Coordinates of C-alpha atoms in Angstrom, one line a residue:
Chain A
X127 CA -147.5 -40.2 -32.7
X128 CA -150.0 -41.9 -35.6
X129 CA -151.7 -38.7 -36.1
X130 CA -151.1 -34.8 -34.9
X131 CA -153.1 -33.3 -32.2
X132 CA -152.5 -29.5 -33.4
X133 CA -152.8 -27.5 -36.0
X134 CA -149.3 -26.7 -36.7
X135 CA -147.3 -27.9 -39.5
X136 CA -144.1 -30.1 -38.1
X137 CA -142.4 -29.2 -41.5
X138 CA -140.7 -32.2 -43.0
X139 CA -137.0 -32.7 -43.6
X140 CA -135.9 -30.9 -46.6
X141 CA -132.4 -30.2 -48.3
X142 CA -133.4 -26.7 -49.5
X143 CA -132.1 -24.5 -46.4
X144 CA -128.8 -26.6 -47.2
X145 CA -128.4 -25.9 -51.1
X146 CA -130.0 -22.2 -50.5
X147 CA -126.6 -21.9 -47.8
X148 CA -124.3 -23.2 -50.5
X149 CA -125.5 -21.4 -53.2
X150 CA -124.8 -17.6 -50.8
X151 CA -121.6 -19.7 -50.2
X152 CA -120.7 -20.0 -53.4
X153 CA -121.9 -16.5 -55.1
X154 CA -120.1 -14.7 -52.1
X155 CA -116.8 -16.8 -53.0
X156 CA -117.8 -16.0 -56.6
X157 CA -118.3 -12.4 -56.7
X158 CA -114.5 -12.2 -55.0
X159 CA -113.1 -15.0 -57.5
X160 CA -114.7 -12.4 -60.4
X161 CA -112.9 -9.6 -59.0
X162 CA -109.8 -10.7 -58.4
X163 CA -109.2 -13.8 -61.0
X164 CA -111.8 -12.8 -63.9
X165 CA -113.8 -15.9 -63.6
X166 CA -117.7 -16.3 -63.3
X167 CA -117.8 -19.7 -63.3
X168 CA -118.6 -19.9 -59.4
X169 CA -121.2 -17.5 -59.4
X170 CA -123.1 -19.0 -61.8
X171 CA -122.9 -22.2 -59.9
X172 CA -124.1 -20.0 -57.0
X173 CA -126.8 -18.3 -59.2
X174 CA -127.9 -21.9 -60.8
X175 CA -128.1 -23.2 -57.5
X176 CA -130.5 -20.6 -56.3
X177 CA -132.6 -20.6 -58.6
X178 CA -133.1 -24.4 -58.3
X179 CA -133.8 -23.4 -54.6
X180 CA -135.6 -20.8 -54.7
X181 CA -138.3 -23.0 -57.4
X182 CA -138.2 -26.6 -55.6
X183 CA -138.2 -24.5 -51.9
X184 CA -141.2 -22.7 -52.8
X185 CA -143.0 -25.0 -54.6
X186 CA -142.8 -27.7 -51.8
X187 CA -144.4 -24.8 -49.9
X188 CA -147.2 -24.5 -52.7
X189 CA -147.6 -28.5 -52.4
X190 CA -147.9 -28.5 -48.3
X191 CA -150.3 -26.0 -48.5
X192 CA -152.3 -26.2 -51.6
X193 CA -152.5 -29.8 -52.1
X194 CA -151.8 -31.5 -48.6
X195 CA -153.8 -29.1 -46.8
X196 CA -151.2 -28.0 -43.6
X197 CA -151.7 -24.1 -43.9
X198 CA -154.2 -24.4 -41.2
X199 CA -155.4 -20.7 -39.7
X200 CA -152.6 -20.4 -37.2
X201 CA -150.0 -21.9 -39.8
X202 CA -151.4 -19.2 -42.1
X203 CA -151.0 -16.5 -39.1
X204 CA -147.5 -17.5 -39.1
X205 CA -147.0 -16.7 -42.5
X206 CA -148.6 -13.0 -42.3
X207 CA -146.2 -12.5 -39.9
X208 CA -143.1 -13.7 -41.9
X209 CA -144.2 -11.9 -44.5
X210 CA -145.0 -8.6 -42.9
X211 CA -141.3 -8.6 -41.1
X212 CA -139.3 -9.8 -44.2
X213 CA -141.3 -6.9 -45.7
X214 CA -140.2 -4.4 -43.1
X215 CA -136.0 -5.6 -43.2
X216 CA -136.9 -4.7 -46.8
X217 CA -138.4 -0.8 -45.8
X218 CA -135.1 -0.6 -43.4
X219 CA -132.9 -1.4 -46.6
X220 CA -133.9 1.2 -48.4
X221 CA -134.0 3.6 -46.1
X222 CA -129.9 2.7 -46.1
X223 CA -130.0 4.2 -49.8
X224 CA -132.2 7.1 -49.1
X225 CA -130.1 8.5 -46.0
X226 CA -127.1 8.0 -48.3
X227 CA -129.0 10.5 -50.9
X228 CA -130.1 12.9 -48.1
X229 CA -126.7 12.9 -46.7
X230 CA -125.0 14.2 -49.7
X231 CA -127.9 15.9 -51.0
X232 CA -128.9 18.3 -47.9
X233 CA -125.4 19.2 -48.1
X234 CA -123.5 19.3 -51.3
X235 CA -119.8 19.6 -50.6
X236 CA -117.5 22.5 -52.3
X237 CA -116.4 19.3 -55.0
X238 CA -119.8 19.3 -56.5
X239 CA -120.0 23.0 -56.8
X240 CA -122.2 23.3 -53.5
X241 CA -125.2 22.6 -55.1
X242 CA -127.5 19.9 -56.2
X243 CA -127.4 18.7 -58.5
X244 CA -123.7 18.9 -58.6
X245 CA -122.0 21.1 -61.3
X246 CA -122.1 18.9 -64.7
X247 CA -125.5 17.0 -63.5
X248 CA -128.1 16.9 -66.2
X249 CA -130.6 15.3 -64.2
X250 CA -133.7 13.5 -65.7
X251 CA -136.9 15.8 -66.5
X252 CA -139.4 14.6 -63.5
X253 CA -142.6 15.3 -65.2
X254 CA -141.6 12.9 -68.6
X255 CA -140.8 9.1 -68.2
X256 CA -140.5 9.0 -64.4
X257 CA -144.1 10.9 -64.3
X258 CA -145.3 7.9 -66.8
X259 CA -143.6 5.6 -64.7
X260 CA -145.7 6.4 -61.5
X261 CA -148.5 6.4 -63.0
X262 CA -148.3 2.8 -64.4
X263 CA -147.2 2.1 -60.9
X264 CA -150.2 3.7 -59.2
X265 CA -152.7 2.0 -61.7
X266 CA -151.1 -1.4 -61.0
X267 CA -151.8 -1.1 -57.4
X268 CA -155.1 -0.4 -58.6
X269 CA -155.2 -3.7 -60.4
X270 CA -154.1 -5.3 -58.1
X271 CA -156.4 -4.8 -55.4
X272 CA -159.9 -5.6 -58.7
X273 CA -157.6 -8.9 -58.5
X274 CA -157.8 -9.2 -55.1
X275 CA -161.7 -8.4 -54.5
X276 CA -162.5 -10.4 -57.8
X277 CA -160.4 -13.3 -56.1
X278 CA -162.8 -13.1 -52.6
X279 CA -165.7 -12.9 -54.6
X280 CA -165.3 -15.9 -56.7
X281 CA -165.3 -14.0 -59.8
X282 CA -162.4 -16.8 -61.2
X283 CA -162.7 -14.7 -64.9
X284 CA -162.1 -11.1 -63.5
X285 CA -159.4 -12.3 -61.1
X286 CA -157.1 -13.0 -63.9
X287 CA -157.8 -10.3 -66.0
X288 CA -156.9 -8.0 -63.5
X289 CA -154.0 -10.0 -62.4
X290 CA -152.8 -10.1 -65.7
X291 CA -153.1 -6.4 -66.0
X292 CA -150.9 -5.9 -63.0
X293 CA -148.6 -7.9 -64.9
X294 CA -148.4 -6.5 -68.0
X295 CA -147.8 -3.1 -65.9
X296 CA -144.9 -4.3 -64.2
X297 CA -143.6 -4.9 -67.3
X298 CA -144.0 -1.9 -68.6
X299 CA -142.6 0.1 -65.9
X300 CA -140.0 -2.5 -66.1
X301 CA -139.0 -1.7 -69.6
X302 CA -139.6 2.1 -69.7
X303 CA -137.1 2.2 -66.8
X304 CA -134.4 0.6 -68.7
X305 CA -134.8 2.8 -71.8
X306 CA -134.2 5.5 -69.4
X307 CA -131.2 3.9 -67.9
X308 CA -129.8 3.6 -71.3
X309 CA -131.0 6.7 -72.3
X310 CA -129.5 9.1 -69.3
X311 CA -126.7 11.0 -69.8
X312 CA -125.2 10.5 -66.8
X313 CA -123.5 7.4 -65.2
X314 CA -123.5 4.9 -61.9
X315 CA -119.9 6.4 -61.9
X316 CA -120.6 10.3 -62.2
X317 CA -119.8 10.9 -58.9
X318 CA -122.4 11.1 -55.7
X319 CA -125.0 11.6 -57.8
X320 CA -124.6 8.8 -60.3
X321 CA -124.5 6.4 -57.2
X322 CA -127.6 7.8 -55.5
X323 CA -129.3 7.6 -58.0
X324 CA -128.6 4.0 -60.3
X325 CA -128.0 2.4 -56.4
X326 CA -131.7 3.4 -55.0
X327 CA -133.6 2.8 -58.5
X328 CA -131.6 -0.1 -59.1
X329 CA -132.4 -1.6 -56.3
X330 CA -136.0 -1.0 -56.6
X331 CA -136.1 -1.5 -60.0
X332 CA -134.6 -5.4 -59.0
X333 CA -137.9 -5.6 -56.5
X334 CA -140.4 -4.9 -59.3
X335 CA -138.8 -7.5 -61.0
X336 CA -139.2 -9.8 -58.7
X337 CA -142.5 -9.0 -57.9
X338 CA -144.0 -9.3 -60.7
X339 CA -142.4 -12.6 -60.9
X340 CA -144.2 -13.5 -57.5
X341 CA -147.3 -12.0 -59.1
X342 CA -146.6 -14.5 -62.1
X343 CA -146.7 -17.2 -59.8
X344 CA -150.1 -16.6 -58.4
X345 CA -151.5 -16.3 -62.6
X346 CA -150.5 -19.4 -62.7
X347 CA -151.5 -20.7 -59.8
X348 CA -155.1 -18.6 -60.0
X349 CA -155.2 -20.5 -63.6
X350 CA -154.4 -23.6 -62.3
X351 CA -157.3 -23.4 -59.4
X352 CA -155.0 -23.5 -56.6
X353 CA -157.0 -20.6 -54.6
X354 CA -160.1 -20.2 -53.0
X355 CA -162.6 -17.6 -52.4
X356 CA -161.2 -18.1 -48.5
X357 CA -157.7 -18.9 -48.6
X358 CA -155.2 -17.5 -51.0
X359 CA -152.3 -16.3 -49.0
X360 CA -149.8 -16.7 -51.4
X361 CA -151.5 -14.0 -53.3
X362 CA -152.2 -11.7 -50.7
X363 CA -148.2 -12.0 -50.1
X364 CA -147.5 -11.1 -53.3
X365 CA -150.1 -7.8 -53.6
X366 CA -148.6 -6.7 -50.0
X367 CA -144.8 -7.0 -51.8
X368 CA -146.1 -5.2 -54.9
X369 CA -148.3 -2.4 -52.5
X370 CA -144.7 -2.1 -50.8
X371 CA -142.7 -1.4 -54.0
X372 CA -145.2 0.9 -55.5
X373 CA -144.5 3.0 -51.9
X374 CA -140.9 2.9 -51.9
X375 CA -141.6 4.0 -56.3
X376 CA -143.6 7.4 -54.6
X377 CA -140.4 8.1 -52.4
X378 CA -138.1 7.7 -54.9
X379 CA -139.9 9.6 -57.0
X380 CA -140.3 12.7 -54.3
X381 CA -137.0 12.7 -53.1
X382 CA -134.6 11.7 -56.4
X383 CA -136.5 12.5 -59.1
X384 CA -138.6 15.5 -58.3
X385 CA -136.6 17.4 -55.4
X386 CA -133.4 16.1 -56.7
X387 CA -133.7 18.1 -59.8
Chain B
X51 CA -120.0 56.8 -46.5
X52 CA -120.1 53.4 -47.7
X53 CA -116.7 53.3 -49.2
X54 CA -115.3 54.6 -46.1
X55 CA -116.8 51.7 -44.4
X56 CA -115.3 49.3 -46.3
X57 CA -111.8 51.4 -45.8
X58 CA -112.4 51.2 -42.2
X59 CA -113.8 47.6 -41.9
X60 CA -110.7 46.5 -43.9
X61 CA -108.1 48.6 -41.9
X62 CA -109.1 47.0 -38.8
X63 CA -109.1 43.6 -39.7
X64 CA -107.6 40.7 -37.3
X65 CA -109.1 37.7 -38.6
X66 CA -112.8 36.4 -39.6
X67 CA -115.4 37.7 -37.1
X68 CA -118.5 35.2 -36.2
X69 CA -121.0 35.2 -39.3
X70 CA -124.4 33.6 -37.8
X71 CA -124.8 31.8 -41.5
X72 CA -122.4 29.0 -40.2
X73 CA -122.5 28.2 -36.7
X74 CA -120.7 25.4 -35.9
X75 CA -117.7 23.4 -36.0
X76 CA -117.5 22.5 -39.3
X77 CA -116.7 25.7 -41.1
X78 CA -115.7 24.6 -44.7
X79 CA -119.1 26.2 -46.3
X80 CA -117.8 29.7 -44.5
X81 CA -114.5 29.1 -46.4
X82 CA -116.0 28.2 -49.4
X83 CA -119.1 30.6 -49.2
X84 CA -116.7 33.6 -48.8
X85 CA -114.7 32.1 -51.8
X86 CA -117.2 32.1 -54.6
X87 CA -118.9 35.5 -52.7
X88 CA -114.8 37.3 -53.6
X89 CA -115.5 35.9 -57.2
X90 CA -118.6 37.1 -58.0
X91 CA -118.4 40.3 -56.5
X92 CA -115.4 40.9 -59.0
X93 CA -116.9 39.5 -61.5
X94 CA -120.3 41.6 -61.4
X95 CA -118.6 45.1 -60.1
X96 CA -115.6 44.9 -63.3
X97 CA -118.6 44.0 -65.6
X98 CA -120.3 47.6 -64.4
X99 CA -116.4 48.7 -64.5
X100 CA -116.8 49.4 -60.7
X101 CA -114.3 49.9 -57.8
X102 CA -113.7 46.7 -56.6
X103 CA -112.2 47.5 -52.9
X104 CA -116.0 46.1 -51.6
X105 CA -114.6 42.6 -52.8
X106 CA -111.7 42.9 -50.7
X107 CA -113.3 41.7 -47.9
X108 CA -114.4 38.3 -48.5
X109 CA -111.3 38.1 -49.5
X110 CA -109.8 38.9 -46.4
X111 CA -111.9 35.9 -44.9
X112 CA -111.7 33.3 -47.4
X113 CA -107.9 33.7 -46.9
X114 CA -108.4 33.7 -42.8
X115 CA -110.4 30.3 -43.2
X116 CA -109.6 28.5 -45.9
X117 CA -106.5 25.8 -45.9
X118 CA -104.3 27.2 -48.5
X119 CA -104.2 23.6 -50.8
X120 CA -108.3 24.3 -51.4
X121 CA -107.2 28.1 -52.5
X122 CA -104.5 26.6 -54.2
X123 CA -107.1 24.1 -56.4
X124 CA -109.5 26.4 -56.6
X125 CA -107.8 28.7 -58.5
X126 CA -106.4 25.8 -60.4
X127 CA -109.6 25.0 -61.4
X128 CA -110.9 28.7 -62.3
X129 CA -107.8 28.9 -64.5
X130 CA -108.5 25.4 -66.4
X131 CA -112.3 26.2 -66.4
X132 CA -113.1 23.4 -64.2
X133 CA -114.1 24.9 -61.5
X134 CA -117.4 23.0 -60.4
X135 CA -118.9 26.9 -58.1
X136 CA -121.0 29.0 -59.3
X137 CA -119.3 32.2 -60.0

């Protein structure tokens, strides 16, 4: 037809789904060919090609939305809802890792002495670093929301202070965490424990990573005037995602750190 | 009157009785509990230089319960000073 009679977006053809496929293809393939034959080269054809992805994907996105206007209200609807569910398949993953911890924790088998932590366990002291580290995680959701009134209000100036503040405080939890990793004295391969523990944090250390990144994206964005007092969904994503890995933080925290020791 | 308890208890023994502590099917914490409970009663009662015979007991049920290869590593372990129990 010459022009659309809804307000949906009739999403163009685009070659991204394609090279996003190929690149799991190849870093599956990859990770086996660097087991078995020593070789990375695959996987970092598989990693290159996601990350070319994962930037011209998303910022096709930015351009259908931001600049050619098809995130109408019910488009926009949509993407709450994508985002709320890929959010939740991220709350059942973890859970994965935390029944693994309560499974050998509630437990402990006659090989780790009965107890937990296991017999030769020096676990790490709750109330230093990891206290610090929710803290900076707590605060960060509390910059993150000034961002996100300071973004409705117009207040262009305040939005990316606070923004940037959110930033800088992933980035800090970020580093303190791997000065502790390098600091523990006990290993990913010290038995149940070791796993647990470097498995769950890992993971969620990997999601702070990447949400600050997604925060990143919306500084720039916010800098760049891409948002509006109205519509900034992109940001709201990204506060959810970083709301969501604060959370899983305050479990970890509870469980691992605190009742694990 | 408690020695003679212990004398009788032990005289009469057949095999581990029912102990409400573990339930069900899965009795390896009964094998094990029974285990380090031998161990630290001897180690406590020769520190006070104590008649041990009270020890005798669990014993008596770790060796009813346990498989003999876990006995067998256990006291592998206690020798090397590996084992990971609490004694």
């Amino acid at each position: 037809m010459a022009h659309q009679a809804h307000a949906y977006h009739m999403v163009d053809p685009s070659p991204w789904p394609l090279t996003g496929a190929t690149a799991a293809l190849l870093m599956t393939s990859g990770l086996a060919i660097w087991f078995h034959f020593h070789s990375l080269l695959l996987l970092y054809l598989g990693l290159t090609l996601l990350l070319l992805t994962m930037i011209q994907w998303w910022r096709d996105i930015i351009r259908e939305g931001t600049f050619q206007g098809h995130h109408t209200p019910p488009v926009q609807k949509g993407l709450r809802y994508g985002m709320i569910l890929f959010i939740t398949s991220e709350v059942f993953f973890f859970l994965g890792f935390f029944w693994a911890f309560y499974h050998s924790s509630l437990a402990p088998t006659p090989e780790l002495g009965g107890c937990w932590p296991p017999t030769g366990i020096n676990p790490l002291d709750p109330f230093k670093v990891p206290l610090l580290n929710t803290a900076v995680l707590l605060a960060s959701g509390v910059t993150v929301t000034w961002a996100h009134h300071s973004l409705m209000e117009g207040n262009r100036k305040e939005a990316i202070q606070a923004l940037t503040l959110t930033i800088i405080l992933g980035v800090y939890f970020t580093s303190l965490q791997a000065m502790e990793y390098y600091e523990a004295p006990f290993t990913i391969a010290d038995g149940v424990y070791g796993a647990t523990f470097y498995v769950a944090t890992g993971f969620h250390g990997l999601h702070v990573i990447i949400g600050s990144t997604f925060l990143a994206v919306c500084l720039m964005r916010q800098i760049q005037y891409h948002f509006t007092s109205e519509h900034h969904f992109g940001f709201e994503a990204a506060a959810w995602y970083w709301h969501f890995v604060d959370v899983v933080w305050l479990f970890l925290y509870v469980s691992i750190y605190w009742w694990g020791s | 009157m408690m020695a003679e308890d212990i004398q009788a208890k032990l005289k009469n023994y057949k095999t581990a009785p029912f102990d409400a502590r573990f339930p069900n099917q899965n009795q390896t914490r009964n094998c094990f509990q029974n285990y380090l409970d031998f161990h630290r009663c001897t180690k406590v009662l020769t520190a006070k230089g104590a008649d041990t015979t009270p020890c005798e007991w669990f014993r008596r049920v770790y060796k009813s319960l346990c498989p003999i290869s876990w006995i067998n590593k256990w006291n592998d372990q206690l020798e090397e000073g590996t084992f990971p129990g609490k004694i």
